Short mmCIF file of C-alpha atoms and ligand atoms in Angstrom, two decimals:
data_model
loop_
_atom_site.label_atom_id
_atom_site.label_comp_id
_atom_site.label_asym_id
_atom_site.label_seq_id
_atom_site.Cartn_x
_atom_site.Cartn_y
_atom_site.Cartn_z
CA MET A 691 0.00 -0.31 -0.06
CA ILE A 692 1.24 3.59 -0.74
CA ILE A 693 0.89 6.21 0.95
CA ALA A 694 0.84 9.60 -0.84
CA GLN A 695 1.55 12.80 0.10
CA THR A 696 2.26 15.43 -1.93
CA ILE A 697 -0.51 15.76 -5.24
CA LYS A 698 2.99 14.80 -7.12
CA LYS A 699 3.22 11.57 -6.11
CA VAL A 700 0.13 10.57 -6.31
CA LYS A 701 -0.50 11.85 -10.56
CA GLU A 702 3.29 9.81 -10.06
CA VAL A 703 1.32 6.79 -9.04
CA ILE A 704 -2.09 7.34 -10.05
CA ARG A 705 0.12 7.58 -14.14
CA ARG A 706 1.49 4.71 -13.14
CA VAL A 707 -1.68 2.49 -13.04
CA LYS A 708 -3.88 5.14 -16.23
CA ASN A 709 -4.53 1.58 -17.67
CA LYS A 710 -6.90 0.12 -14.76
CA LYS A 711 -9.83 0.74 -13.62
CA ILE A 712 -9.84 3.23 -10.31
CA GLY A 713 -12.14 3.73 -7.49
CA PHE A 714 -11.73 6.37 -5.02
CA VAL A 715 -13.18 6.36 -1.78
CA PRO A 716 -12.42 10.19 -0.48
CA THR A 717 -12.44 10.40 3.80
CA MET A 718 -12.26 12.58 6.48
CA GLY A 719 -10.67 9.77 8.19
CA ALA A 720 -11.57 8.27 11.53
CA LEU A 721 -12.33 5.12 9.81
CA HIS A 722 -15.64 2.42 10.28
CA GLN A 723 -17.41 -0.28 9.32
CA GLY A 724 -19.37 2.43 6.67
CA HIS A 725 -16.39 4.11 5.32
CA LEU A 726 -14.67 0.48 4.99
CA SER A 727 -18.27 -1.49 3.19
CA LEU A 728 -17.18 1.90 0.40
CA VAL A 729 -13.89 0.12 1.04
CA LYS A 730 -14.65 -3.15 -0.06
CA ARG A 731 -17.08 -2.23 -2.63
CA ALA A 732 -14.32 -0.55 -4.15
CA LYS A 733 -12.04 -3.56 -4.49
CA LYS A 734 -15.17 -5.75 -5.98
CA GLU A 735 -15.69 -2.96 -8.69
CA SER A 736 -12.24 -1.88 -9.67
CA ASP A 737 -8.52 -2.89 -10.00
CA PHE A 738 -6.36 -0.39 -8.22
CA VAL A 739 -8.54 1.49 -5.25
CA VAL A 740 -7.61 4.76 -3.35
CA VAL A 741 -8.88 6.07 -0.79
CA SER A 742 -8.22 9.97 0.50
CA ILE A 743 -7.73 11.02 3.95
CA PHE A 744 -8.48 14.47 4.66
CA VAL A 745 -9.89 16.77 7.40
CA ASN A 746 -11.08 19.54 5.23
CA PRO A 747 -10.86 22.36 6.70
CA LEU A 748 -13.22 24.03 4.33
CA GLN A 749 -16.27 22.36 4.61
CA PHE A 750 -16.66 23.39 8.46
CA GLY A 751 -18.23 26.35 9.92
CA PRO A 752 -16.11 29.07 11.99
CA GLN A 753 -17.98 27.66 15.71
CA GLU A 754 -17.99 23.87 14.05
CA ASP A 755 -15.69 21.30 15.40
CA TYR A 756 -12.87 21.19 13.14
CA LYS A 757 -9.58 20.92 14.95
CA LEU A 758 -11.85 18.45 17.25
CA TYR A 759 -12.22 15.83 14.39
CA PRO A 760 -11.39 12.69 15.62
CA ARG A 761 -8.03 11.88 13.88
CA ASN A 762 -6.28 9.35 13.61
CA PHE A 763 -4.29 8.02 11.60
CA LYS A 764 -2.25 5.80 12.34
CA LYS A 765 -5.71 3.01 13.01
CA ASP A 766 -6.96 4.11 9.42
CA GLU A 767 -4.27 2.69 7.60
CA ALA A 768 -4.33 -0.32 9.35
CA LEU A 769 -7.72 -0.79 8.79
CA LEU A 770 -7.09 0.46 5.15
CA LYS A 771 -4.12 -2.20 4.71
CA LYS A 772 -6.39 -4.94 5.83
CA GLU A 773 -8.85 -4.22 3.02
CA GLY A 774 -5.77 -4.11 0.16
CA VAL A 775 -6.54 -0.56 -0.24
CA ASP A 776 -3.36 0.19 -2.82
CA LEU A 777 -2.95 3.87 -2.69
CA ILE A 778 -3.78 6.50 0.87
CA PHE A 779 -4.13 10.37 -0.69
CA TYR A 780 -3.22 11.92 2.91
CA PRO A 781 -2.32 15.90 2.00
CA THR A 782 -1.38 18.52 5.14
CA PRO A 783 -4.45 22.09 4.69
CA LYS A 784 -1.21 23.48 2.80
CA ILE A 785 -0.77 21.18 0.64
CA MET A 786 -4.42 20.98 -0.55
CA TYR A 787 -4.46 24.70 -0.42
CA LEU A 788 -1.67 26.87 -1.77
CA GLU A 789 -1.26 30.60 -0.47
CA GLY A 790 -4.34 32.80 -1.97
CA PHE A 791 -6.96 29.79 -2.97
CA SER A 792 -9.59 31.62 -4.02
CA THR A 793 -11.39 29.31 -6.28
CA TYR A 794 -14.47 27.49 -5.31
CA VAL A 795 -16.96 25.36 -7.21
CA GLU A 796 -20.65 25.49 -5.22
CA GLU A 797 -23.10 23.95 -6.63
CA VAL A 798 -26.32 27.04 -5.58
CA TYR A 799 -29.59 24.54 -5.94
CA LEU A 800 -29.43 20.73 -3.76
CA SER A 801 -27.38 22.70 -0.88
CA ARG A 802 -29.76 25.60 0.11
CA VAL A 803 -31.94 23.39 1.87
CA LEU A 804 -31.18 20.63 4.81
CA CYS A 805 -27.94 21.23 6.20
CA GLY A 806 -27.22 23.59 4.03
CA VAL A 807 -29.60 25.92 5.81
CA SER A 808 -28.01 25.48 9.09
CA ARG A 809 -24.34 25.09 8.37
CA PRO A 810 -23.86 27.92 5.02
CA GLY A 811 -20.76 27.27 3.01
CA HIS A 812 -20.28 23.91 4.09
CA PHE A 813 -21.39 22.31 0.56
CA LYS A 814 -18.70 25.10 -0.66
CA GLY A 815 -16.37 23.38 0.91
CA VAL A 816 -16.99 19.64 -0.26
CA THR A 817 -17.95 19.85 -3.59
CA THR A 818 -14.86 22.12 -3.83
CA VAL A 819 -13.00 19.38 -2.04
CA VAL A 820 -14.56 16.45 -3.99
CA ALA A 821 -13.55 18.35 -7.78
CA LYS A 822 -9.50 19.02 -6.95
CA LEU A 823 -9.49 15.29 -5.55
CA PHE A 824 -11.38 14.43 -8.78
CA ASN A 825 -8.35 16.00 -11.30
CA ILE A 826 -6.07 14.82 -8.47
CA ILE A 827 -7.10 11.21 -8.49
CA GLU A 828 -9.55 11.19 -11.73
CA PRO A 829 -10.99 7.37 -10.86
CA ASP A 830 -13.76 5.75 -12.78
CA ILE A 831 -15.73 5.38 -9.97
CA ALA A 832 -16.05 6.84 -6.41
CA TYR A 833 -17.90 5.79 -3.63
CA PHE A 834 -20.43 8.14 -1.21
CA GLY A 835 -22.71 6.63 1.51
CA GLN A 836 -25.97 7.21 1.84
CA LYS A 837 -26.18 8.67 5.95
CA ASP A 838 -24.63 11.70 3.68
CA TYR A 839 -27.37 11.67 1.04
CA GLN A 840 -27.27 15.73 0.61
CA GLN A 841 -24.12 15.51 -0.47
CA ALA A 842 -24.47 12.43 -2.43
CA GLN A 843 -26.82 14.70 -4.42
CA ILE A 844 -24.83 17.46 -5.11
CA ILE A 845 -21.85 15.63 -5.84
CA LYS A 846 -23.86 13.75 -8.64
CA ARG A 847 -26.15 17.04 -9.50
CA MET A 848 -22.00 18.57 -9.18
CA VAL A 849 -20.23 15.16 -11.60
CA ARG A 850 -23.35 15.97 -13.74
CA ASP A 851 -23.09 19.37 -14.97
CA LEU A 852 -19.67 19.52 -14.75
CA ASN A 853 -18.50 16.67 -17.23
CA PHE A 854 -16.66 15.06 -14.38
CA PRO A 855 -16.09 11.46 -17.04
CA ILE A 856 -16.51 9.71 -13.17
CA LYS A 857 -19.75 6.96 -12.04
CA ILE A 858 -21.08 7.41 -8.45
CA ARG A 859 -21.85 5.24 -6.21
CA VAL A 860 -24.40 5.80 -3.35
CA LEU A 861 -24.14 2.86 -0.67
CA PRO A 862 -26.81 1.64 2.02
CA ILE A 863 -26.01 3.63 6.07
CA VAL A 864 -24.12 1.17 7.97
CA ARG A 865 -25.53 1.08 11.57
CA ASP A 866 -24.72 -0.35 15.34
CA LYS A 867 -26.56 -3.48 16.13
CA ASP A 868 -28.92 -0.92 17.47
CA GLY A 869 -29.41 0.88 14.49
CA LEU A 870 -27.47 4.46 14.93
CA ALA A 871 -26.11 4.86 11.67
CA LEU A 872 -22.58 4.45 12.14
CA SER A 873 -21.19 8.25 12.26
CA SER A 874 -17.19 9.28 12.72
CA ARG A 875 -18.71 12.22 15.52
CA ASN A 876 -20.50 9.56 17.47
CA SER A 877 -17.40 9.21 19.44
CA TYR A 878 -18.23 12.70 21.15
CA LEU A 879 -21.32 11.08 22.04
CA SER A 880 -21.02 10.13 26.34
CA SER A 881 -22.77 6.95 26.87
CA GLU A 882 -26.31 8.92 28.16
CA GLU A 883 -25.53 10.75 25.12
CA ARG A 884 -25.97 7.75 23.34
CA LYS A 885 -28.48 6.74 24.36
CA SER A 886 -30.48 9.86 23.34
CA ALA A 887 -29.01 9.50 20.07
CA LEU A 888 -30.96 6.06 19.19
CA VAL A 889 -34.28 8.65 18.69
CA LEU A 890 -32.77 9.30 15.17
CA PHE A 891 -33.52 5.58 14.19
CA GLN A 892 -36.40 5.48 16.41
CA SER A 893 -38.12 8.37 14.70
CA ILE A 894 -37.41 6.92 11.20
CA ARG A 895 -39.11 3.47 12.40
CA LEU A 896 -41.91 5.65 13.77
CA ALA A 897 -42.48 7.33 10.46
CA LYS A 898 -42.14 3.76 8.61
CA ASN A 899 -45.01 2.53 10.71
CA LEU A 900 -47.14 6.08 10.05
CA VAL A 901 -46.85 5.52 6.47
CA ARG A 902 -47.57 1.84 6.59
CA ARG A 903 -50.68 2.73 8.61
CA ASP A 904 -51.33 4.98 5.89
CA ILE A 905 -50.86 8.28 7.18
CA VAL A 906 -48.95 10.16 3.65
CA GLU A 907 -49.94 14.56 5.04
CA SER A 908 -45.63 15.38 5.72
CA ARG A 909 -47.23 18.04 8.01
CA LEU A 910 -48.51 14.66 10.54
CA ILE A 911 -45.34 12.28 10.94
CA ILE A 912 -43.33 15.54 11.31
CA LYS A 913 -45.60 16.51 14.24
CA GLU A 914 -45.11 13.06 15.68
CA VAL A 915 -41.19 12.54 14.97
CA LYS A 916 -40.55 16.15 16.26
CA LYS A 917 -42.51 14.89 19.56
CA LEU A 918 -40.40 11.85 20.12
CA ILE A 919 -36.85 13.69 19.53
CA ASN A 920 -38.14 16.64 21.99
CA SER A 921 -39.33 13.44 24.48
CA LYS A 922 -35.52 12.69 25.01
CA LYS A 923 -32.33 13.76 26.66
CA TYR A 924 -29.71 16.24 25.44
CA THR A 925 -31.18 16.88 21.63
CA LYS A 926 -32.22 19.81 20.34
CA ILE A 927 -33.56 19.52 16.59
CA ASP A 928 -31.46 20.83 13.84
CA TYR A 929 -35.24 20.29 11.26
CA VAL A 930 -36.80 16.71 10.81
CA GLU A 931 -38.33 17.08 6.83
CA ILE A 932 -39.94 15.38 4.68
CA VAL A 933 -38.96 16.13 0.28
CA ASP A 934 -38.41 15.21 -3.18
CA PRO A 935 -35.30 12.44 -3.27
CA LEU A 936 -34.49 14.42 -6.36
CA THR A 937 -35.24 17.64 -5.77
CA LEU A 938 -34.88 17.98 -2.09
CA GLN A 939 -37.55 19.89 -1.49
CA PRO A 940 -40.33 19.35 0.83
CA LEU A 941 -43.34 17.32 0.11
CA GLU A 942 -47.00 17.84 1.31
CA ARG A 943 -47.99 14.41 1.01
CA ILE A 944 -46.32 11.01 0.36
CA GLU A 945 -47.95 10.18 -2.65
CA LYS A 946 -45.07 7.34 -3.91
CA ARG A 947 -41.69 7.98 -2.45
CA GLY A 948 -40.66 10.69 0.22
CA LEU A 949 -37.39 11.37 1.79
CA LEU A 950 -37.31 11.76 5.58
CA ALA A 951 -34.67 13.57 6.19
CA LEU A 952 -33.22 14.15 10.22
CA GLY A 953 -30.22 16.00 11.92
CA VAL A 954 -30.25 16.25 15.66
CA TYR A 955 -27.85 18.03 17.77
CA VAL A 956 -27.33 15.45 20.68
CA GLY A 957 -25.04 17.29 23.40
CA ARG A 958 -22.34 18.33 21.19
CA ALA A 959 -22.42 15.86 18.62
CA ARG A 960 -24.61 16.70 15.48
CA LEU A 961 -26.02 13.92 14.03
CA ILE A 962 -27.42 12.97 10.99
CA ASP A 963 -29.40 10.42 8.76
CA ASN A 964 -32.18 9.27 6.88
CA ALA A 965 -34.71 6.93 4.74
CA PHE A 966 -37.30 6.37 2.50
CA LEU A 967 -40.80 6.54 3.00
CA VAL A 968 -42.89 4.78 0.43
CA SER A 969 -46.06 4.74 0.10
CA PRO A 970 -48.48 1.71 0.92
CA LYS A 971 -50.25 2.57 -2.71
CA LYS A 972 -47.20 2.23 -4.80
CA LYS A 973 -46.22 -0.54 -2.59
CA ALA A 974 -49.41 -2.41 -3.71
CA LYS A 975 -48.32 -1.48 -7.22
CA VAL A 976 -45.03 -2.96 -7.29
O1 LIG B 1495 -18.21 12.52 3.63
C1 LIG B 1495 -17.04 13.34 4.15
O2 LIG B 1495 -16.58 12.54 4.45
C2 LIG B 1495 -16.89 14.19 2.95
O3 LIG B 1495 -17.45 15.79 3.13
C3 LIG B 1495 -15.98 13.97 2.13
C4 LIG B 1495 -16.68 13.65 1.13
C5 LIG B 1495 -14.55 13.70 2.29
C6 LIG B 1495 -15.31 15.75 1.36
O4 LIG B 1495 -14.06 16.60 2.64
#
């Protein structure tokens, strides 16, 4: 496994394997089974697997957890080696953003809702760094997790709009046995907070049950979900929304398919989760 810290070194390696199918998993490190599920899929589908580990300062707001974000390169390296990854790109902020950096990539429609409301500038940071990583690594396929559903949709839009010749795969959320979606930010939770954090998965179950009973008005589902979340200690709702899975715009009712999207602070951890809600009528037709 090669570890490259500079763009020059990555480009040299990529030039040598240009005839191979390159699979790419961009990460911010602090790897868990969610990341590894992406790596495993990349291993199956491509001949050369690249993982980037870079805590991207551009996608954190001034009051957010950039400094605190968990970093453990040695552990990540060992995990990736075990998976048979070919190249780790592990740059520093100075390497990614040269003095006077002033060029950004911004998606301006899907980025304005959900997480984009309380994290202004976040997605601009994500699209900018992902566009740079795509240019440096030139992968054939790139892998993202559905936990960051909005991020994945924005990346797909960027790839389409800017003609990146890259396939985007979005793989299912990986959960702990108790239902908590895996996230590097779960490490911020105390054991008491972690119990409260299960409310995100409980909310998904509640919403699915309501829809199963043909309660498909978003307003009613959201009201019940908010009540449940507010009943737990340490929680503060950022948003609870039901949106069209493609446009991310609010849906009044679930005619066919909706996406329940949750952003909830539990203690100092800001957690997100989501799930598709499918109308029983739609299911009956399938
Ligand atoms: O999902 C993440 O970990 C990050 O947003 C990404 C895609 C690696 C860009 O920094």
